[in-house]
Coordinates of C-alpha atoms and ligand atoms in Angstrom, one line a residue:
Chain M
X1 CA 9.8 36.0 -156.2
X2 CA 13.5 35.3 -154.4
X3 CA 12.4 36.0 -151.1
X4 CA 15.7 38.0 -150.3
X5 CA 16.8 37.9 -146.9
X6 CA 17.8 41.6 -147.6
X7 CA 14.4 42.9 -148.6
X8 CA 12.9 40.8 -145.9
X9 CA 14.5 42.4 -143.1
X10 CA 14.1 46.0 -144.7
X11 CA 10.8 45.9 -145.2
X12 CA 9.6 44.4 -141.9
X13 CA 12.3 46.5 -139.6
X14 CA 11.5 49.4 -141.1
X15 CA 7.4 48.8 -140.6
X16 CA 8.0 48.6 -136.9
X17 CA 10.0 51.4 -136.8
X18 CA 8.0 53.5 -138.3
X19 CA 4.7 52.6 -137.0
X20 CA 6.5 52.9 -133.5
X21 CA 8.0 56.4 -134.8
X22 CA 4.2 57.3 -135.5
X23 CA 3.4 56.6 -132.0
X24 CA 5.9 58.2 -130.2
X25 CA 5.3 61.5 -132.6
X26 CA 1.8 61.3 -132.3
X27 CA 2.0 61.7 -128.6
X28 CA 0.5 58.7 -128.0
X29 CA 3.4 58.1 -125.6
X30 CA 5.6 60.4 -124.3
X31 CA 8.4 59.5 -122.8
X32 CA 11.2 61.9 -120.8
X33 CA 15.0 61.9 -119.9
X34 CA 16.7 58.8 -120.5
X35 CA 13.2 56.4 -121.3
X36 CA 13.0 58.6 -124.3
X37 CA 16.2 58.5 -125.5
X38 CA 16.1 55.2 -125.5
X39 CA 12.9 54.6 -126.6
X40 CA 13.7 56.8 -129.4
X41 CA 16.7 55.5 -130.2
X42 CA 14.5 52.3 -130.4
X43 CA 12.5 53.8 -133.2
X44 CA 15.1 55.2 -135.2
X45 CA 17.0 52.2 -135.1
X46 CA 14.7 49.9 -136.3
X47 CA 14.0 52.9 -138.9
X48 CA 17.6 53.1 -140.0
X49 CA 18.3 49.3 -139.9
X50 CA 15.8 48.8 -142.0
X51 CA 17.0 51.7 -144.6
X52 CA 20.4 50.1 -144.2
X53 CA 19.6 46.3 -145.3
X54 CA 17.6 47.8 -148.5
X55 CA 21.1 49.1 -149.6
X56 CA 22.1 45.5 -149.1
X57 CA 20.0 45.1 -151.9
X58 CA 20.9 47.2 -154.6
X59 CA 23.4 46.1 -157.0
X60 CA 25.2 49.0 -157.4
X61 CA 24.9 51.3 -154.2
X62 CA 27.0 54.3 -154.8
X63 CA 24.5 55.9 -157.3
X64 CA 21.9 56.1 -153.9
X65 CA 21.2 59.7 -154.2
X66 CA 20.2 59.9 -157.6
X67 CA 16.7 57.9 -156.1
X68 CA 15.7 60.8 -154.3
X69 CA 15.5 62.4 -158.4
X70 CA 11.9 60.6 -159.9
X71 CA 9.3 61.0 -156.9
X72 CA 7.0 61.9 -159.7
X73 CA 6.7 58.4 -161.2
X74 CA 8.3 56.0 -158.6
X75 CA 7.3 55.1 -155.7
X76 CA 10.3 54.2 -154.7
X77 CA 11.5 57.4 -155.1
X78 CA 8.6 58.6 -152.9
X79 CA 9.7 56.4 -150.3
X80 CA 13.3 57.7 -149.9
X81 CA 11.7 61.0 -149.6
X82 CA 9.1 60.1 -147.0
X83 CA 11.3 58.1 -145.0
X84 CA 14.3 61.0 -145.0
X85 CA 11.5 63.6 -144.2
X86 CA 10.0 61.9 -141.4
X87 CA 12.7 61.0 -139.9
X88 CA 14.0 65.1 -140.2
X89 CA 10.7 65.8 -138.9
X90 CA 10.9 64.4 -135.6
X91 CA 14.5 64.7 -134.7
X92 CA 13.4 67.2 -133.0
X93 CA 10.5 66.1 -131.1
X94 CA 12.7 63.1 -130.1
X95 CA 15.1 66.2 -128.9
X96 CA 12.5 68.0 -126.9
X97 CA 10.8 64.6 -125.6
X98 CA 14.3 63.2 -124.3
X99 CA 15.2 67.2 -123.0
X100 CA 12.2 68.3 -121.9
X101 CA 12.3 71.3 -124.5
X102 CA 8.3 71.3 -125.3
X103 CA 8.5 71.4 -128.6
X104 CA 4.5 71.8 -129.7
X105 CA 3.0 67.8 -130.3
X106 CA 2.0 69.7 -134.1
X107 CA 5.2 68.8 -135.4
X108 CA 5.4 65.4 -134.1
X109 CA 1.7 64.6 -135.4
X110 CA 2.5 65.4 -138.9
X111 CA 6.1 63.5 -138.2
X112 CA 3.6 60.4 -137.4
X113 CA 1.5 61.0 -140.5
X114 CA 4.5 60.9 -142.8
X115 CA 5.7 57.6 -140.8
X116 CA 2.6 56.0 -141.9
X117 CA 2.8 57.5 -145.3
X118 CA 6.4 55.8 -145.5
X119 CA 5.4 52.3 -144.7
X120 CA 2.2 52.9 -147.5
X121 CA 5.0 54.3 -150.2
X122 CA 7.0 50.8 -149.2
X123 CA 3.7 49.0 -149.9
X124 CA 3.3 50.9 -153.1
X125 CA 5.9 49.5 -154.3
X126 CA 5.1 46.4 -154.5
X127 CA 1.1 46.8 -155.3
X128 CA 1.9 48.6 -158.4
X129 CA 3.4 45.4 -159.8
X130 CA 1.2 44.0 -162.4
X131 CA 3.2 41.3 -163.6
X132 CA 2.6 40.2 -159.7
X133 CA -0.8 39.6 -159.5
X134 CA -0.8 38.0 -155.9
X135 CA 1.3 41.5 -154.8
X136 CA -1.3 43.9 -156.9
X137 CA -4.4 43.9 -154.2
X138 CA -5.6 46.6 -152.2
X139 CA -4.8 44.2 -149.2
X140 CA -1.3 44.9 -149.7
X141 CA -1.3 48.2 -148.6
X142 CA -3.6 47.7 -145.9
X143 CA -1.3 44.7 -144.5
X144 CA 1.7 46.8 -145.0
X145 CA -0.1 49.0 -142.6
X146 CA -1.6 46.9 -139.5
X147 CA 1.8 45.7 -139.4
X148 CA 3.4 48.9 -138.8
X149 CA 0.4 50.6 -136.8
X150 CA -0.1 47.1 -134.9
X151 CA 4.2 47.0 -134.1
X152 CA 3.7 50.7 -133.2
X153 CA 1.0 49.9 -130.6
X154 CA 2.7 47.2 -129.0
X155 CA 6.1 48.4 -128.6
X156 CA 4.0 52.0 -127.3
X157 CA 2.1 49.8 -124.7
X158 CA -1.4 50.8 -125.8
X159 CA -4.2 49.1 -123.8
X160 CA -5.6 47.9 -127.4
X161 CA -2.6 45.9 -128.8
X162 CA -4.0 42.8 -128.2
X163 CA -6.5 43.4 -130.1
X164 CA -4.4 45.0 -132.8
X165 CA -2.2 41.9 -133.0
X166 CA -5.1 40.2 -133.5
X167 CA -6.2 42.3 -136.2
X168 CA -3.1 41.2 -138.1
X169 CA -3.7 37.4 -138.1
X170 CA -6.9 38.7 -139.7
X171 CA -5.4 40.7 -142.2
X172 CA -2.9 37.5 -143.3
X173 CA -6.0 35.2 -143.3
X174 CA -7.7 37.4 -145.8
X175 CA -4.5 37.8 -147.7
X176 CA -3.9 34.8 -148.6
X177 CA -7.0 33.9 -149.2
X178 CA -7.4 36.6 -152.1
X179 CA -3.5 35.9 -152.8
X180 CA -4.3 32.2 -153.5
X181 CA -6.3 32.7 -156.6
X182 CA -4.9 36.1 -157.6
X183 CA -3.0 34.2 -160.2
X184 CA -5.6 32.5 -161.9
X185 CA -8.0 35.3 -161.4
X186 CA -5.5 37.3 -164.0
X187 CA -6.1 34.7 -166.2
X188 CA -2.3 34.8 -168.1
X189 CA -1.3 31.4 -169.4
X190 CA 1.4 30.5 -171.3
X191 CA -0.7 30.4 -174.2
X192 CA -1.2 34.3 -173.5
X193 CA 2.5 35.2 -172.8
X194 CA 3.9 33.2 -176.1
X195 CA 0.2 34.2 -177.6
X196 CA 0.3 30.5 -179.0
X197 CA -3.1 30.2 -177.6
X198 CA -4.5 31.2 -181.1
X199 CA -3.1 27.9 -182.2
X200 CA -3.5 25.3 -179.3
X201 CA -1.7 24.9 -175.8
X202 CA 1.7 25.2 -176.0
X203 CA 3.7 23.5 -173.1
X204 CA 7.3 23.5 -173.2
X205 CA 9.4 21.4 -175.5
X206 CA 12.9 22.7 -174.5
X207 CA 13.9 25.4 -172.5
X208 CA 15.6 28.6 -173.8
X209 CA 18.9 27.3 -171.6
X210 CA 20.3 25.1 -170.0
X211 CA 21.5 26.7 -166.8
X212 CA 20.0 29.1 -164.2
X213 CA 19.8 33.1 -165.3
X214 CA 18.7 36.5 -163.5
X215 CA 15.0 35.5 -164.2
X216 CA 14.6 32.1 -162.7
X217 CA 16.7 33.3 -159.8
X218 CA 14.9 37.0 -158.9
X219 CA 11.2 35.8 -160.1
X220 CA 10.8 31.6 -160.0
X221 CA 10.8 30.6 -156.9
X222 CA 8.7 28.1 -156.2
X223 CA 7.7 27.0 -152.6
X224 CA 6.2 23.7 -151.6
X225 CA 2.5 23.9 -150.6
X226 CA 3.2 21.5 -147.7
X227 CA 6.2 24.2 -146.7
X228 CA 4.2 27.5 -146.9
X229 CA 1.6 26.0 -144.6
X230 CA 3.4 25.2 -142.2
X231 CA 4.7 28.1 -142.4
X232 CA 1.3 30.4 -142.2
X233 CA 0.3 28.8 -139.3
X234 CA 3.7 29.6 -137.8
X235 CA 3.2 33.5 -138.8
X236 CA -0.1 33.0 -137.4
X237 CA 1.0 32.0 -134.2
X238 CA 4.0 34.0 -133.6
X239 CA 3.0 37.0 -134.8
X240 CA -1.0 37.6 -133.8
X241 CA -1.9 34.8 -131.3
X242 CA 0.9 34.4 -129.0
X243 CA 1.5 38.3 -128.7
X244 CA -1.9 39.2 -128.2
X245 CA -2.5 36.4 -125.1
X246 CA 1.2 37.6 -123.3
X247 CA 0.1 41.3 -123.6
X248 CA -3.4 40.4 -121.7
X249 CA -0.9 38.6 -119.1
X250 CA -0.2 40.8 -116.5
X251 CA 3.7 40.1 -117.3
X252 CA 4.5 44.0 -117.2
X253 CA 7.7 45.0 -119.3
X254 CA 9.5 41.4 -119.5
X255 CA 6.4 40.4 -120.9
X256 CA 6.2 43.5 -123.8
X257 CA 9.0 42.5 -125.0
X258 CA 8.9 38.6 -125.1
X259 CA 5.8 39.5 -126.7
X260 CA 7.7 42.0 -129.3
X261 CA 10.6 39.4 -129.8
X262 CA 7.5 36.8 -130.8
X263 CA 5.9 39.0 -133.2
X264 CA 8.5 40.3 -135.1
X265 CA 9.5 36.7 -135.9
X266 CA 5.9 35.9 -136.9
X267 CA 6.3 39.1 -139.0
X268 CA 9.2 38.1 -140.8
X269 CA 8.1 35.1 -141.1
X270 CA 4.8 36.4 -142.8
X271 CA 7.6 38.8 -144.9
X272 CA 9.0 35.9 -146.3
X273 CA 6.0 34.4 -147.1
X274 CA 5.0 37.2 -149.0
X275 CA 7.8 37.3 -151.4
X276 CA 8.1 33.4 -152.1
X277 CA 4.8 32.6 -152.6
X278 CA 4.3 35.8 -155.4
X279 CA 4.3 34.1 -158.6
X280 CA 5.7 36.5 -161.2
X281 CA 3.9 36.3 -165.0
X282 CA 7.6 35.6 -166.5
X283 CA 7.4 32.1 -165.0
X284 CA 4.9 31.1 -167.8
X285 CA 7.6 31.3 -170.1
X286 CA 9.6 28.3 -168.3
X287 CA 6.4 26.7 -167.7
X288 CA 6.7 27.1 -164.2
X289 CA 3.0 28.1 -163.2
X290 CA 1.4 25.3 -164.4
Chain H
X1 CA 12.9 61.4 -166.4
X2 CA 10.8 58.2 -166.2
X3 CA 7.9 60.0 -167.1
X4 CA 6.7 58.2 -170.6
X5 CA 6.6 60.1 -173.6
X6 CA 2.8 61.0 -174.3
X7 CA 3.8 60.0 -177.9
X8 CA 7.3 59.0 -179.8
X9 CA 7.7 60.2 -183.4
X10 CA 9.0 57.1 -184.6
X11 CA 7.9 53.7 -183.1
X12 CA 10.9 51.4 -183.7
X13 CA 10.6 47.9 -182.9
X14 CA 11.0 44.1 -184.2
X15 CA 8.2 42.0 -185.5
X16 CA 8.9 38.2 -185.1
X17 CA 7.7 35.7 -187.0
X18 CA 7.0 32.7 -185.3
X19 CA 6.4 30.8 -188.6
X20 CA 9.9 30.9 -190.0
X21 CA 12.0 31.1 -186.9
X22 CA 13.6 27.9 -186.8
X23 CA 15.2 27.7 -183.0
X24 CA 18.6 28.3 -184.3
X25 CA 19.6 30.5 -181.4
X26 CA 21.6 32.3 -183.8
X27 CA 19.9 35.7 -182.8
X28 CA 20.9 35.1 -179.6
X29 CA 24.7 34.8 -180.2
X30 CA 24.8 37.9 -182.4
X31 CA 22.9 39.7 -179.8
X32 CA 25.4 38.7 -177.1
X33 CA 28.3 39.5 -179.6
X34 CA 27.5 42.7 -180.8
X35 CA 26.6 43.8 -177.4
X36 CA 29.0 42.4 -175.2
X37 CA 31.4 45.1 -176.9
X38 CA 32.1 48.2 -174.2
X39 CA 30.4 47.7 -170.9
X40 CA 29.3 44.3 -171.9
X41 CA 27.2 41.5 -170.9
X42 CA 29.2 39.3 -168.1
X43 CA 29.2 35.9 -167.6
X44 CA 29.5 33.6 -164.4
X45 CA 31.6 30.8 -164.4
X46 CA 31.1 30.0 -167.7
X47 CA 33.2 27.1 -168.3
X48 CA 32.2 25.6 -165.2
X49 CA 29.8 23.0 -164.3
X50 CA 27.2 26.0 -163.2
X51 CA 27.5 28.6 -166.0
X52 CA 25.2 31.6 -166.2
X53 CA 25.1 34.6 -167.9
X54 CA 23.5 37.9 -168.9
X55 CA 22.1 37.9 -172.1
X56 CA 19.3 40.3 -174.1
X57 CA 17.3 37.8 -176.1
X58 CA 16.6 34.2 -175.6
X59 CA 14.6 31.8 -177.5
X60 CA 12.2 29.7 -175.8
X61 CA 10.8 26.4 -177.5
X62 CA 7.4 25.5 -177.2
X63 CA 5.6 22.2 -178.3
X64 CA 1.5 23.3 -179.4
X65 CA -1.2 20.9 -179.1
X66 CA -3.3 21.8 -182.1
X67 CA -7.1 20.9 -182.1
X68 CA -7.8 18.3 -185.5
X69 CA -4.3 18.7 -186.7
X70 CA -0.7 17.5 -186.0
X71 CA 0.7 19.1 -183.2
X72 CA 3.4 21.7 -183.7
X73 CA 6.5 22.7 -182.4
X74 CA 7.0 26.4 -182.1
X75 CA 10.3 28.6 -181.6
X76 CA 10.1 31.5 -179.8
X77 CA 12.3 34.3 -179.4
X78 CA 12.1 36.6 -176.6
X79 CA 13.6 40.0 -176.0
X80 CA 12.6 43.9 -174.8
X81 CA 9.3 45.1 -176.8
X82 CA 9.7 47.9 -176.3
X83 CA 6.1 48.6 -175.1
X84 CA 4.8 52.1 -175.0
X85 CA 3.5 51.9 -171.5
X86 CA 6.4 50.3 -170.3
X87 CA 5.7 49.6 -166.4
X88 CA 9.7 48.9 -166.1
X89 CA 10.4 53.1 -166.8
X90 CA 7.8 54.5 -164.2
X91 CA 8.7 52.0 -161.5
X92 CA 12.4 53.3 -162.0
X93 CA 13.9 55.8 -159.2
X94 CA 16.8 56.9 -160.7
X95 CA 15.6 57.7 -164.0
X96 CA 18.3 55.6 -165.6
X97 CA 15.5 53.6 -167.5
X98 CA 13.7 55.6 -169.8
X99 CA 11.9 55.6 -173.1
X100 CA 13.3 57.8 -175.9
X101 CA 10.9 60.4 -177.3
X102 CA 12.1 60.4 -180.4
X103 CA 11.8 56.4 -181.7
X104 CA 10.2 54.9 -178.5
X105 CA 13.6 53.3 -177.4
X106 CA 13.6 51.7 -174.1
X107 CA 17.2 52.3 -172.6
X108 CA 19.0 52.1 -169.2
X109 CA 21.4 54.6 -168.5
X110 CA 23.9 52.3 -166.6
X111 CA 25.5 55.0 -165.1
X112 CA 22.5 55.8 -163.5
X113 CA 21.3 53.2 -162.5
X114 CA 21.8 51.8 -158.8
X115 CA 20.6 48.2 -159.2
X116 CA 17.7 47.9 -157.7
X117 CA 16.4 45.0 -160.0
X118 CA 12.3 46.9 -160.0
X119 CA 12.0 47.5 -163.5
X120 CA 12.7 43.8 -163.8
X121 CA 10.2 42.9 -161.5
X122 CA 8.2 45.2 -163.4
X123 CA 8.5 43.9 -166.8
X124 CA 5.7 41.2 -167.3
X125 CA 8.3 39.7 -169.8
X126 CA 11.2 38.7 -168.9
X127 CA 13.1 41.1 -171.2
X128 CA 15.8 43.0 -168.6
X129 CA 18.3 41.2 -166.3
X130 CA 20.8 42.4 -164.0
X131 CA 24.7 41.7 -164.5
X132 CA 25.5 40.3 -161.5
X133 CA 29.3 41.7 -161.9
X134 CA 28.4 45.0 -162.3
X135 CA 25.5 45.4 -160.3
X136 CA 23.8 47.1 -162.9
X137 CA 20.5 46.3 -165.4
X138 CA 20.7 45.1 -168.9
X139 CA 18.1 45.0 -171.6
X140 CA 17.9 44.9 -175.2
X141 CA 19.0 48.4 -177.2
X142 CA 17.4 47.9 -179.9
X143 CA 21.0 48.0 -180.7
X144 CA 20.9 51.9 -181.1
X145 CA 24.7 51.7 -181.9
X146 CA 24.2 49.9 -184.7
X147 CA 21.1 51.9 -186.3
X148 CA 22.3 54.7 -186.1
X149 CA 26.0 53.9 -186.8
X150 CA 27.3 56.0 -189.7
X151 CA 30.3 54.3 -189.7
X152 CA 29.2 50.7 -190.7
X153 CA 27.7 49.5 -194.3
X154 CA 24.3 50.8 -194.9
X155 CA 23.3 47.5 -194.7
X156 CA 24.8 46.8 -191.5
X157 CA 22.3 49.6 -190.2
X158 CA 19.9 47.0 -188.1
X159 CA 20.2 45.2 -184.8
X160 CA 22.6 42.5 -185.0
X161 CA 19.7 39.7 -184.1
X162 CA 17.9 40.7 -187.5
X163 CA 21.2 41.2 -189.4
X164 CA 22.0 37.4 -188.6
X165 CA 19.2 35.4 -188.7
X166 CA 19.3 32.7 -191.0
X167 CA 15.4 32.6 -192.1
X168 CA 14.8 35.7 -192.2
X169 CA 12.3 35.4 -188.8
X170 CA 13.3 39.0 -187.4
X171 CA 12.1 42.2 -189.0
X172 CA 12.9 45.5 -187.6
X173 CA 11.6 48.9 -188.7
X174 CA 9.2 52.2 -187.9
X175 CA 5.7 50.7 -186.7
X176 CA 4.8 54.6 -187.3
X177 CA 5.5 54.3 -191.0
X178 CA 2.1 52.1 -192.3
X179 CA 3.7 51.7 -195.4
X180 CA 6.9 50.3 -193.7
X181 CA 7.8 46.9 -194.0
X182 CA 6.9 45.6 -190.4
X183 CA 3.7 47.7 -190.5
X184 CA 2.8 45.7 -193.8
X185 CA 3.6 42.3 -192.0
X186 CA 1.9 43.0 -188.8
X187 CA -1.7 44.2 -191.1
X188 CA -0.8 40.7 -193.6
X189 CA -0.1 38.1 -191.4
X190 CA -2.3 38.6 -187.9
X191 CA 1.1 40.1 -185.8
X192 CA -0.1 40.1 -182.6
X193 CA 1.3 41.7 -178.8
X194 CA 1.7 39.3 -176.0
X195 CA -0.2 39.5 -172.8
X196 CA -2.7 42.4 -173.9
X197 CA -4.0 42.3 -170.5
X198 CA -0.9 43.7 -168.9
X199 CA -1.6 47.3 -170.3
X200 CA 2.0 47.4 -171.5
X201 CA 1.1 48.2 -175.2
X202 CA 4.0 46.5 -176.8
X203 CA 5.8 48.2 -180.1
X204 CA 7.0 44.2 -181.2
X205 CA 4.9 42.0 -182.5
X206 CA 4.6 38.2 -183.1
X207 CA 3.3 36.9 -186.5
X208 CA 1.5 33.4 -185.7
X209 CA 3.0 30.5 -187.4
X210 CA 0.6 29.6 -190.3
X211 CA -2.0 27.1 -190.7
X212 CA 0.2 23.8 -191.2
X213 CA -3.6 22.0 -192.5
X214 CA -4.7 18.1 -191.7
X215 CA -2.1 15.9 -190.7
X216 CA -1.0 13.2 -193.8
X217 CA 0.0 9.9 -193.1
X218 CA 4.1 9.4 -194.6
X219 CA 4.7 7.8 -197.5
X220 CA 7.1 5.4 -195.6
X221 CA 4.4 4.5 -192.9
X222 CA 3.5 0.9 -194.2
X223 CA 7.5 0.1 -193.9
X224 CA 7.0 0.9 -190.1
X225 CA 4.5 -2.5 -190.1
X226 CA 6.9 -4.5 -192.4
X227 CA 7.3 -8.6 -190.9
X228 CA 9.8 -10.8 -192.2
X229 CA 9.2 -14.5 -193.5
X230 CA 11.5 -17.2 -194.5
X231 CA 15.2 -16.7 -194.2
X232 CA 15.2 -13.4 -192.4
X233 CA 12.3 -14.3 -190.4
X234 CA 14.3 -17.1 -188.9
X235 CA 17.2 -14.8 -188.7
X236 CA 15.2 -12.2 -187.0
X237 CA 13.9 -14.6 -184.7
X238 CA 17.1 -16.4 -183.3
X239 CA 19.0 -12.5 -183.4
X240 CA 15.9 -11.7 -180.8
X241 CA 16.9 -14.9 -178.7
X242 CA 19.9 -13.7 -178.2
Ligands
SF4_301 S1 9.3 44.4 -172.7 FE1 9.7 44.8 -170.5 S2 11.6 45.9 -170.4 FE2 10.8 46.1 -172.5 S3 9.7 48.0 -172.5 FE3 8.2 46.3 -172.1 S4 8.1 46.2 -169.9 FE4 9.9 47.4 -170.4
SF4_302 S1 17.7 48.5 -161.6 FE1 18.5 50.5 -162.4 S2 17.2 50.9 -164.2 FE2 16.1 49.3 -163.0 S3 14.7 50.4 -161.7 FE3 16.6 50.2 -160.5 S4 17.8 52.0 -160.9 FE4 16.2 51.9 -162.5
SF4_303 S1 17.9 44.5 -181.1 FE1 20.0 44.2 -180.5 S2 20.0 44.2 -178.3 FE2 17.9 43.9 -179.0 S3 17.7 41.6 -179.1 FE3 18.3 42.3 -181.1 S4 20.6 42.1 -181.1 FE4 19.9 42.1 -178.9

């Protein structure tokens, strides 16, 4: 898949945000005065940044609203909703944290449950793609997830990040290991897609044009082997190993957010991987998953 | 709503027969014609040295390795099938794709739709793409203004890609109807769905080109072999000096 800078930047913005928004509702730290409007802030930024770049996305953005209207089917639908309630939800805990209102933790607990059920909607939406079999795991969701919760912890200052960041280099480990043969494991060929297999193997004499369309575009991209492991290793380092050693440095706050800095570049780095490697069923057609 | 239809009362679709489609690419002209009318179907620098464009139907062309016979070259047309558990309407948030309860009509409602490019994603076949100057998805209508368009010739009453093609390689009709034609093809001839696996349930089907038999040697084969002597032998040899 076009690994779209776009989609890249909401998905993995938005992640920290909201598992960092899922701390700070939870209680897990509770800031006062000025720390908490800022650290806040902090939260909803990311949050909203990340909202914003996935309108970069959408061809034709003035119609927004109407993707609030099919939470019944779509799960991208469910994610507008769960990302506008949550961030309704705690407004006003960030309110009472920043003016020492004390606003019952209650409502900022379910605010943090609806965080993580945002990031998990996000996930969704890309899980429930069939014709993505590398996408369609339950990994997917649970990476989607120690990203967030793992962000969350590290910006929050829990005693355990470490260990959380290195639960994320074990997460991307396993994912790619069950993403690298996810493909053939659906067993579609281009005998399947044409259904020429009933007659032999078909491999392609010419292709339907001449020039690039929508489809090689959006769903061919191909990534060099050589490339994308380089580039694992890289995710690997800046986003799990590096983080977790700072944070067991006694480095105080510069060091949080060198370590923050590191791992959202590993993170997008991982982001990016996720999209260009994800081989998309269409790409038998063009004989480009052979 | 992009909830499916539990069932549709017709089941329109195309069968495609892979046997007499000759790669003529005529289907796809019509189809961009007929459809490019209205909102249309854009194209990007199409005259230049990098054109691209939006179009509804392509044909792909596939050589087949056949086991103990010659091998085969195949044509293959490729457009919306208009499956009955069509991934690309459920994945939708706007509700501008749907399927149509009454014929099983996969549509986007372009004025819904806000370009999000899922239900492309979503479609294991390549049928939708997005104009890239209107932001906006495209897919095949079955050409729904043409089948159910009073105003033109009764026989003018099917989608422009099976009113032009020159061998007769696109069928369209009520899948519904056993006794239809494309019912009576698909039970004859073998039609078959592509990717099965992909739960999408497809109304088209493909008919499999037929058994071309043994490969025979051509009549003309002992020419191929053919060595001159005397006069043209010398000729033939000094001409290859040269
Ligand atoms: S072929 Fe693709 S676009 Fe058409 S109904 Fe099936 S999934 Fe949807
Ligand atoms: S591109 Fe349009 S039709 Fe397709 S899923 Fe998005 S809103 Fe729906
Ligand atoms: S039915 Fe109409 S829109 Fe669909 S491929 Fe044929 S000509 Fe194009």
């Amino acid at each position: 898949m076009h690994p779209a800078p776009s989609v890249i930047l909401f998905s993995t913005l938005s992640g920290l945000g909201f598992g960092f928004l899922a701390f700070l509702g939870a209680g897990l730290l509770i800031p006062s005065g000025w720390a908490a409007f800022f650290l806040w802030g902090l939260g909803y930024g990311l949050a909203l940044s990340g909202l914003l770049a996935a309108t970069f996305h959408l061809g034709n953005p003035k119609n927004a609203l109407k993707a609030f209207s099919q939470w019944r089917t779509s799960w991208l639908s469910r994610e507008a909703w769960a990302s506008v309630a949550t961030l309704l939800i705690l407004a006003p805990v960030a309110l009472s944290d920043w003016l020492g209102l004390g606003l019952p933790r209650i409502i900022g607990v379910v605010g943090a449950m609806l965080a993580l059920l945002t990031v998990f909607t996000t996930a969704m939406i890309y899980t429930q793609i069939k014709a993505v079999p590398r996408w369609q795991q339950t990994l997917t969701p649970v990476m989607f997830l120690t990203f967030a919760i793992a962000g969350g912890a590290l910006l929050s200052g829990q005693a355990w990040a470490p260990l959380a960041m290195l639960a994320v280099g074990g997460i991307l480990l396993a994912l790619w290991r069950q993403g690298d043969g996810a493909f053939a494991k659906a067993s579609q060929t281009m005998g399947t897609a044409t259904g020429l297999d009933r007659l032999g193997t078909p491999t392609v004499f010419e292709p339907a044009h001449t020039a690039g369309n929508y489809l090689m575009r959006e769903m061919i991209h191909v990534v060099g082997r050589k490339h994308a492991k380089k580039l694992r290793v890289l995710a690997l380092i800046l986003a799990s190993a590096m983080p977790a050693l700072i944070l067991l440095l006694p480095l105080g706050l510069p060091g949080l957010a060198v370590a923050a800095l590191l791992h959202l570049a590993g993170a997008l780095a991982a982001r990016w991987l996720f999209f260009a490697e994800a081989e998309h069923v269409v790409g038998l057609y063009y004989g480009a998953r052979d | 709503m992009t909830a499916l239809p539990q069932t549709t009362e017709k089941k329109l679709g195309l069968v495609i027969d892979l046997d007499t489609c000759v790669g003529c690419q005529a289907c796809v002209t019509a189809c961009k014609g007929w459809n490019d009318q209205s909102h249309g179907l854009s194209d990007q620098d199409a005259y230049g040295a990098n054109p691209s464009g939006t179009f509804l139907n392509r044909v792909h062309s596939y050589q087949v390795a056949v086991p103990d016979a010659p091998p085969q070259i195949v044509n293959f047309p490729r457009s919306c099938l208009h499956c009955e558990v069509a991934p690309c309407v459920t994945v939708c948030p706007t509700g501008a794709s749907y399927k149509r309860a009454e014929d099983g009509i996969v549509l986007v409602n372009e004025d819904a739709c806000i370009g999000c490019g899922l239900c492309a994603w979503a479609c294991p076949y390549g049928a939708r793409e997005m104009d890239a100057d209107q932001g906006v998805m495209k897919k095949c209508t079955l050409c729904v203004d043409r089948i159910e368009n009073e105003t033109l010739p009764e026989e003018d009453r099917e989608p422009a890609c099976v009113r032009t093609c020159p061998t007769n390689a696109r069928h369209f009709g009520d899948f519904n109807d056993p006794e239809s034609k494309v019912s009576r093809l698909v039970a004859d001839r073998g039609g078959y769905d592509l990717m099965p696996d992909m739960g999408t349930k497809p109304t088209n089907k493909y008919l499999p080109p037929r058994n071309k038999g043994p490969g025979t040697a051509s009549p003309l084969a002992p020419l191929l072999d053919i060595k001159a002597t005397g006069v043209a032998g010398w000729l033939d040899r000094m001409l290859g000096k040269i």
